[in-house]
Short mmCIF file of N, CA and C in Angstrom, two decimals:
data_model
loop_
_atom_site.label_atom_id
_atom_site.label_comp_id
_atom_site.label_asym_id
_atom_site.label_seq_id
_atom_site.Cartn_x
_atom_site.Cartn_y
_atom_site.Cartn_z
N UNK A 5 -5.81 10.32 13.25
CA UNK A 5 -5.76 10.49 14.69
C UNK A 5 -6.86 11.44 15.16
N UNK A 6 -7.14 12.80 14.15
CA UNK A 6 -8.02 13.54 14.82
C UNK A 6 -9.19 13.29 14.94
N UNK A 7 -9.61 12.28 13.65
CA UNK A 7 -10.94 11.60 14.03
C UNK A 7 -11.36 11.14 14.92
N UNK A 8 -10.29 9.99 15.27
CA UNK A 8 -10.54 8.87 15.84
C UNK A 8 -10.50 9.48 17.42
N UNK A 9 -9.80 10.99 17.98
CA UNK A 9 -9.59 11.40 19.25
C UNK A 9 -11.21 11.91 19.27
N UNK A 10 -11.85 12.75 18.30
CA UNK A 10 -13.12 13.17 18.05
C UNK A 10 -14.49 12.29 18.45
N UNK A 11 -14.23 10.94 18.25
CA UNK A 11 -15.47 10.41 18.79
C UNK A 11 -15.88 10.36 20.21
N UNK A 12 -16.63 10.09 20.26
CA UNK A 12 -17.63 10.34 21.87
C UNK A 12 -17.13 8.88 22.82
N UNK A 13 -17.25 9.15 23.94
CA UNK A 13 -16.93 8.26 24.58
C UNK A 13 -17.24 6.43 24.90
N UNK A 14 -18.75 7.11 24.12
CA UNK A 14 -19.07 5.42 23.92
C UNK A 14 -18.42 4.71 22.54
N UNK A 15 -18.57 5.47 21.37
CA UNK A 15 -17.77 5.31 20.04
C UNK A 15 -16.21 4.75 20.27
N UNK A 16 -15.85 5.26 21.78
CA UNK A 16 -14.61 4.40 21.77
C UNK A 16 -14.51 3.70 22.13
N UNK A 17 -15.07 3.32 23.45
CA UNK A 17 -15.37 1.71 24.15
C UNK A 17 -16.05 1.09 23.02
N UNK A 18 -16.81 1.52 21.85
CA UNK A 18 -16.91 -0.02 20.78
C UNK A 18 -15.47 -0.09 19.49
N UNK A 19 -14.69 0.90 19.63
CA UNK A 19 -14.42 0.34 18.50
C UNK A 19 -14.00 1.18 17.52
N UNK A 20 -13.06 1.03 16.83
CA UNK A 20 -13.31 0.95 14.79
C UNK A 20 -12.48 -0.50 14.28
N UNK A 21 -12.99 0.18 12.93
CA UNK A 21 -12.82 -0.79 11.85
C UNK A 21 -12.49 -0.59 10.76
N UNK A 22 -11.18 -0.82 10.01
CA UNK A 22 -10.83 -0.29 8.64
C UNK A 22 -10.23 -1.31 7.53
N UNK A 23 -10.51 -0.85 6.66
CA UNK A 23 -9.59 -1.77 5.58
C UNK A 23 -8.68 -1.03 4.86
N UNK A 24 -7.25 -1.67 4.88
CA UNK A 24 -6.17 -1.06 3.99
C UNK A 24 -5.19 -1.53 3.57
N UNK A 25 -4.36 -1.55 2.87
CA UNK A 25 -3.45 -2.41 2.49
C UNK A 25 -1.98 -1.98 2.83
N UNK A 26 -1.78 -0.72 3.75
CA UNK A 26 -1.06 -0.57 4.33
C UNK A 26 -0.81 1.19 5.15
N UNK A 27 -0.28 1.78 5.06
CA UNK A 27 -0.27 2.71 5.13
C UNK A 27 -0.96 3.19 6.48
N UNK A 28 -2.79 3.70 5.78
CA UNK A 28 -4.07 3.75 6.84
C UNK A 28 -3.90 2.24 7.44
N UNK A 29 -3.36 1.43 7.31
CA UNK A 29 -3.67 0.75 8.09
C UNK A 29 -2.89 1.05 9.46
N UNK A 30 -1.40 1.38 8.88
CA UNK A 30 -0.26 1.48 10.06
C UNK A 30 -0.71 2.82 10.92
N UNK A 31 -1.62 3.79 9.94
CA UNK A 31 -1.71 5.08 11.06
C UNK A 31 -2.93 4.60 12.27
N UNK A 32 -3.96 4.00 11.62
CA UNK A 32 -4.79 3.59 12.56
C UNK A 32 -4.53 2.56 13.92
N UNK A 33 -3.66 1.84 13.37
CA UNK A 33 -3.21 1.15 14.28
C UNK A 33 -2.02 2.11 15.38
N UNK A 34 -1.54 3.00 14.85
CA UNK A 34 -0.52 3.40 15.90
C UNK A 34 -1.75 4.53 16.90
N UNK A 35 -2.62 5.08 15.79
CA UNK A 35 -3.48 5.86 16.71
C UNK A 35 -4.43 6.04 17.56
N UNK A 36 -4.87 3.94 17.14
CA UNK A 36 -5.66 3.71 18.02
C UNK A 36 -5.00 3.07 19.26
N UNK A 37 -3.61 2.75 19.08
CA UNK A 37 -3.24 2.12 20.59
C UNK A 37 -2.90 3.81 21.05
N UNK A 38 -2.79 4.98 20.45
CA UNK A 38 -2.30 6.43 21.58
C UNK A 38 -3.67 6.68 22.13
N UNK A 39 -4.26 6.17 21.70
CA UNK A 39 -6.01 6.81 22.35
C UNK A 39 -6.32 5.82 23.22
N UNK A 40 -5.93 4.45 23.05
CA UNK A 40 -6.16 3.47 23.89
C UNK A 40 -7.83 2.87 23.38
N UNK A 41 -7.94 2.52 22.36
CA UNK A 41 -9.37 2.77 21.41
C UNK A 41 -8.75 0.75 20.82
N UNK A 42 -9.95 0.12 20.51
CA UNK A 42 -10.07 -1.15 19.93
C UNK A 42 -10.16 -0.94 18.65
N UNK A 43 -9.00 -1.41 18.05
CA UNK A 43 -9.25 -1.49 16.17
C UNK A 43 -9.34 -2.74 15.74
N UNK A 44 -9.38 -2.89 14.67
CA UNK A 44 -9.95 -4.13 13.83
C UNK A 44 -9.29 -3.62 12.50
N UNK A 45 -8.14 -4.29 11.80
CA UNK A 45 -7.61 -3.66 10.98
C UNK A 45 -7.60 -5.12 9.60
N UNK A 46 -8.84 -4.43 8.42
CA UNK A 46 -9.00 -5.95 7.41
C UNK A 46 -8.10 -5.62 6.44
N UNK A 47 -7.43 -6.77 5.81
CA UNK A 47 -6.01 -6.45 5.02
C UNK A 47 -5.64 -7.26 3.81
N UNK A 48 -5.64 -6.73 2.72
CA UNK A 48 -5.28 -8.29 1.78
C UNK A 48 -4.40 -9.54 1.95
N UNK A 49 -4.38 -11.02 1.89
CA UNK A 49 -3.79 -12.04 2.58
C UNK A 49 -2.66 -11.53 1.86
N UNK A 50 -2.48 -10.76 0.43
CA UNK A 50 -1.41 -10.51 0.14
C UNK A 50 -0.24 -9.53 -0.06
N UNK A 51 -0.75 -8.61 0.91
CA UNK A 51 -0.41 -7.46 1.61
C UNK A 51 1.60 -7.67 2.27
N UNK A 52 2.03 -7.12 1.68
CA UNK A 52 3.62 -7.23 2.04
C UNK A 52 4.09 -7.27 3.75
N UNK A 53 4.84 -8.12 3.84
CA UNK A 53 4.93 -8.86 5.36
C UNK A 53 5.35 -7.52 6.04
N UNK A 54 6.16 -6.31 5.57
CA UNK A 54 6.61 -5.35 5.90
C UNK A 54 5.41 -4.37 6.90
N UNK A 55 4.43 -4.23 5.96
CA UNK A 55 3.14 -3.52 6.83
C UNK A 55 2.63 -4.52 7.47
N UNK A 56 2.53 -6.07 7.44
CA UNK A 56 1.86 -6.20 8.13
C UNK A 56 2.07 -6.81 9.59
N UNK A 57 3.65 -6.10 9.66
CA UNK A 57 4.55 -6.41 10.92
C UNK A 57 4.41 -5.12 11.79
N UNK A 58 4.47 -4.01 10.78
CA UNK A 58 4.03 -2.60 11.37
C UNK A 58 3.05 -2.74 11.96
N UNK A 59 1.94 -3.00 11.44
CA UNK A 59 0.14 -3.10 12.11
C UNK A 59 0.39 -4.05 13.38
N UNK A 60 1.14 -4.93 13.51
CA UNK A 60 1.14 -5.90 14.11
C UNK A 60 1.91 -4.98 15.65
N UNK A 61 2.79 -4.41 15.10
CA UNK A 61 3.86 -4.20 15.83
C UNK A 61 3.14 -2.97 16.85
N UNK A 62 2.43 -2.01 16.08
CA UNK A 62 1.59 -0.79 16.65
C UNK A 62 0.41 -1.16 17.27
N UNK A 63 0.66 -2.71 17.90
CA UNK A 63 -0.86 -3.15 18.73
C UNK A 63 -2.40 -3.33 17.79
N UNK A 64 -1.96 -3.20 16.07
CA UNK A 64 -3.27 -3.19 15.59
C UNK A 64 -3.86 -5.07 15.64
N UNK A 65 -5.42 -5.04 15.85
CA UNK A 65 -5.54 -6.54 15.71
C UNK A 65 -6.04 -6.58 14.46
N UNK A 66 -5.60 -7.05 13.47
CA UNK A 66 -5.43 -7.46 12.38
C UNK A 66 -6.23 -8.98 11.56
N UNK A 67 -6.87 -8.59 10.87
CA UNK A 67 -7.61 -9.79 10.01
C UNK A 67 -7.12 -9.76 8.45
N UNK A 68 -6.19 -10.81 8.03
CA UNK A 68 -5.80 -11.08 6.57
C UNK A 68 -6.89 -11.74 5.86
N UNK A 69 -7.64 -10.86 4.86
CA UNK A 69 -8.82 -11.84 4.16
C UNK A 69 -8.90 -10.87 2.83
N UNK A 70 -9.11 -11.72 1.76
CA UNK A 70 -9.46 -11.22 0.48
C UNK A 70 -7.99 -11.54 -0.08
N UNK A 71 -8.29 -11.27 -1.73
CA UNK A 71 -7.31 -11.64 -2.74
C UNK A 71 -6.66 -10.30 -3.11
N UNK A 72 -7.60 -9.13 -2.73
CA UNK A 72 -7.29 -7.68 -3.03
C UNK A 72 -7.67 -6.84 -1.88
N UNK A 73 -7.84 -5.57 -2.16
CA UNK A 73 -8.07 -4.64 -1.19
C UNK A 73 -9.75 -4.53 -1.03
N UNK A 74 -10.45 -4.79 -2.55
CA UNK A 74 -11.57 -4.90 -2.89
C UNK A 74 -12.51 -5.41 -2.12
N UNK A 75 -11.84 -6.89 -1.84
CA UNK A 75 -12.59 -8.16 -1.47
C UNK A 75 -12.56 -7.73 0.36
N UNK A 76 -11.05 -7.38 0.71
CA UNK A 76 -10.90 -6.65 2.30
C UNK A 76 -11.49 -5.37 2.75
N UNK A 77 -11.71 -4.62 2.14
CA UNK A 77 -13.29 -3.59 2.35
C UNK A 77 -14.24 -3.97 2.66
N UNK A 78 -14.82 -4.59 1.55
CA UNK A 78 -16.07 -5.42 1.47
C UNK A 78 -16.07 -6.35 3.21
N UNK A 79 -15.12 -6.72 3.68
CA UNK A 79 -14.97 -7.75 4.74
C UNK A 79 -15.13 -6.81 6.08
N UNK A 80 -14.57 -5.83 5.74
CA UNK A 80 -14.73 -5.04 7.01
C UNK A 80 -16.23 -4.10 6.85
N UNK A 81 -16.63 -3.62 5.30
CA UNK A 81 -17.39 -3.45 6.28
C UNK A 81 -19.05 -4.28 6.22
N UNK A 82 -18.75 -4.80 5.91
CA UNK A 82 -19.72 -6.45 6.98
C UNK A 82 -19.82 -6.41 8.31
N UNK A 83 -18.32 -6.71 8.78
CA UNK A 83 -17.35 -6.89 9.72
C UNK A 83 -18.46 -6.00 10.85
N UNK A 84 -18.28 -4.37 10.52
CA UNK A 84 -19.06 -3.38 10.76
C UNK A 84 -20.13 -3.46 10.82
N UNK A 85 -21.05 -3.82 10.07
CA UNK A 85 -22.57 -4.21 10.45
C UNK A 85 -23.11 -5.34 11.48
N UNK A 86 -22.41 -6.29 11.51
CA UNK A 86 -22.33 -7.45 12.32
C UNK A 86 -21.74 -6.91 13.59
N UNK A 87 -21.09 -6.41 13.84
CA UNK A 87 -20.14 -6.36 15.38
C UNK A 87 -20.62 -4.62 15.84
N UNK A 88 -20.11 -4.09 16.90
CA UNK A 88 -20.50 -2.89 17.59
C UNK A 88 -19.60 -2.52 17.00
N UNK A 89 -18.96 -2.19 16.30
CA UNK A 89 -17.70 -1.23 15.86
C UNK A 89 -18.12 0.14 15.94
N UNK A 90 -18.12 1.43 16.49
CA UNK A 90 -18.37 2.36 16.02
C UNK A 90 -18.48 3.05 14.95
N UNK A 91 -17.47 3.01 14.31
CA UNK A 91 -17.29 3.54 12.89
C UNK A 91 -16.26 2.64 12.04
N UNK A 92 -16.49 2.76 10.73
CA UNK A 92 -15.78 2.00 9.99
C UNK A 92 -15.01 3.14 8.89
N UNK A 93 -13.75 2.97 9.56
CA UNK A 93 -12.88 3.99 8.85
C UNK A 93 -12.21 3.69 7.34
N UNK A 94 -12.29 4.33 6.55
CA UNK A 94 -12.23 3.80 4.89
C UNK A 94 -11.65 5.28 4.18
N UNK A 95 -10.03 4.65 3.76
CA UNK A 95 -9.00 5.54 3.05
C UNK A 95 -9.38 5.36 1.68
N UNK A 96 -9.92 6.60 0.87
CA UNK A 96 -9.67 6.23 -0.38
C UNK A 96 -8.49 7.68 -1.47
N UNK A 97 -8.13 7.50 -1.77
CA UNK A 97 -7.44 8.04 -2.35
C UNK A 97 -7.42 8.23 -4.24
N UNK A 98 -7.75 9.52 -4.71
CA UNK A 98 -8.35 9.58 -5.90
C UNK A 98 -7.24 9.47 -6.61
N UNK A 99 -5.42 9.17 -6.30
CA UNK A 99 -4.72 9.13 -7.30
C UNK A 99 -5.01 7.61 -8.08
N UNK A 100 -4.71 7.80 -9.15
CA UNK A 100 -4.96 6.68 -9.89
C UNK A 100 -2.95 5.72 -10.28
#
């Protein structure tokens, strides 16, 4: 959220863009509809219906693509180079 309140005013009229398989996906999506900010949320097709009712549910617009999380990174950030997105937001987490 604090990021995403942090960007500049044009950064929000374009946009973000993230890939996750759940979780970052559900915070981005709830934090970009409190900011009133356009997300783009890329997600594995096989991502549990549970999050991806949450994302759905928190106003995120949502793209199911890839076999993994791997392949849905990679998609967004393309996604990101191709489109005005401002920033392309990317959770990684060093637990193994």
């Amino acid at each position: 959220y604090a990021m995403m309140a942090g960007l500049t005013d044009e950064q929000k009229a374009r946009g973000v863009i993230t890939a996750s398989a759940g979780n970052h996906a559900q915070g981005v999506a709830f934090s970009s509809a409190r900011l009133g900010l356009k997300a783009l949320i890329v997600m594995p097709v096989a991502t549990a219906d549970i999050k991806v009712d949450a994302v759905r549910g928190f106003g995120g617009e949502l793209l199911l693509h890839g076999a993994n999380f791997d392949v849905a990174k990679a998609k967004a950030l393309e996604l990101s180079q191709q489109q005005v997105f401002s920033s392309c937001l990317l959770y990684t987490s060093d637990a193994a």
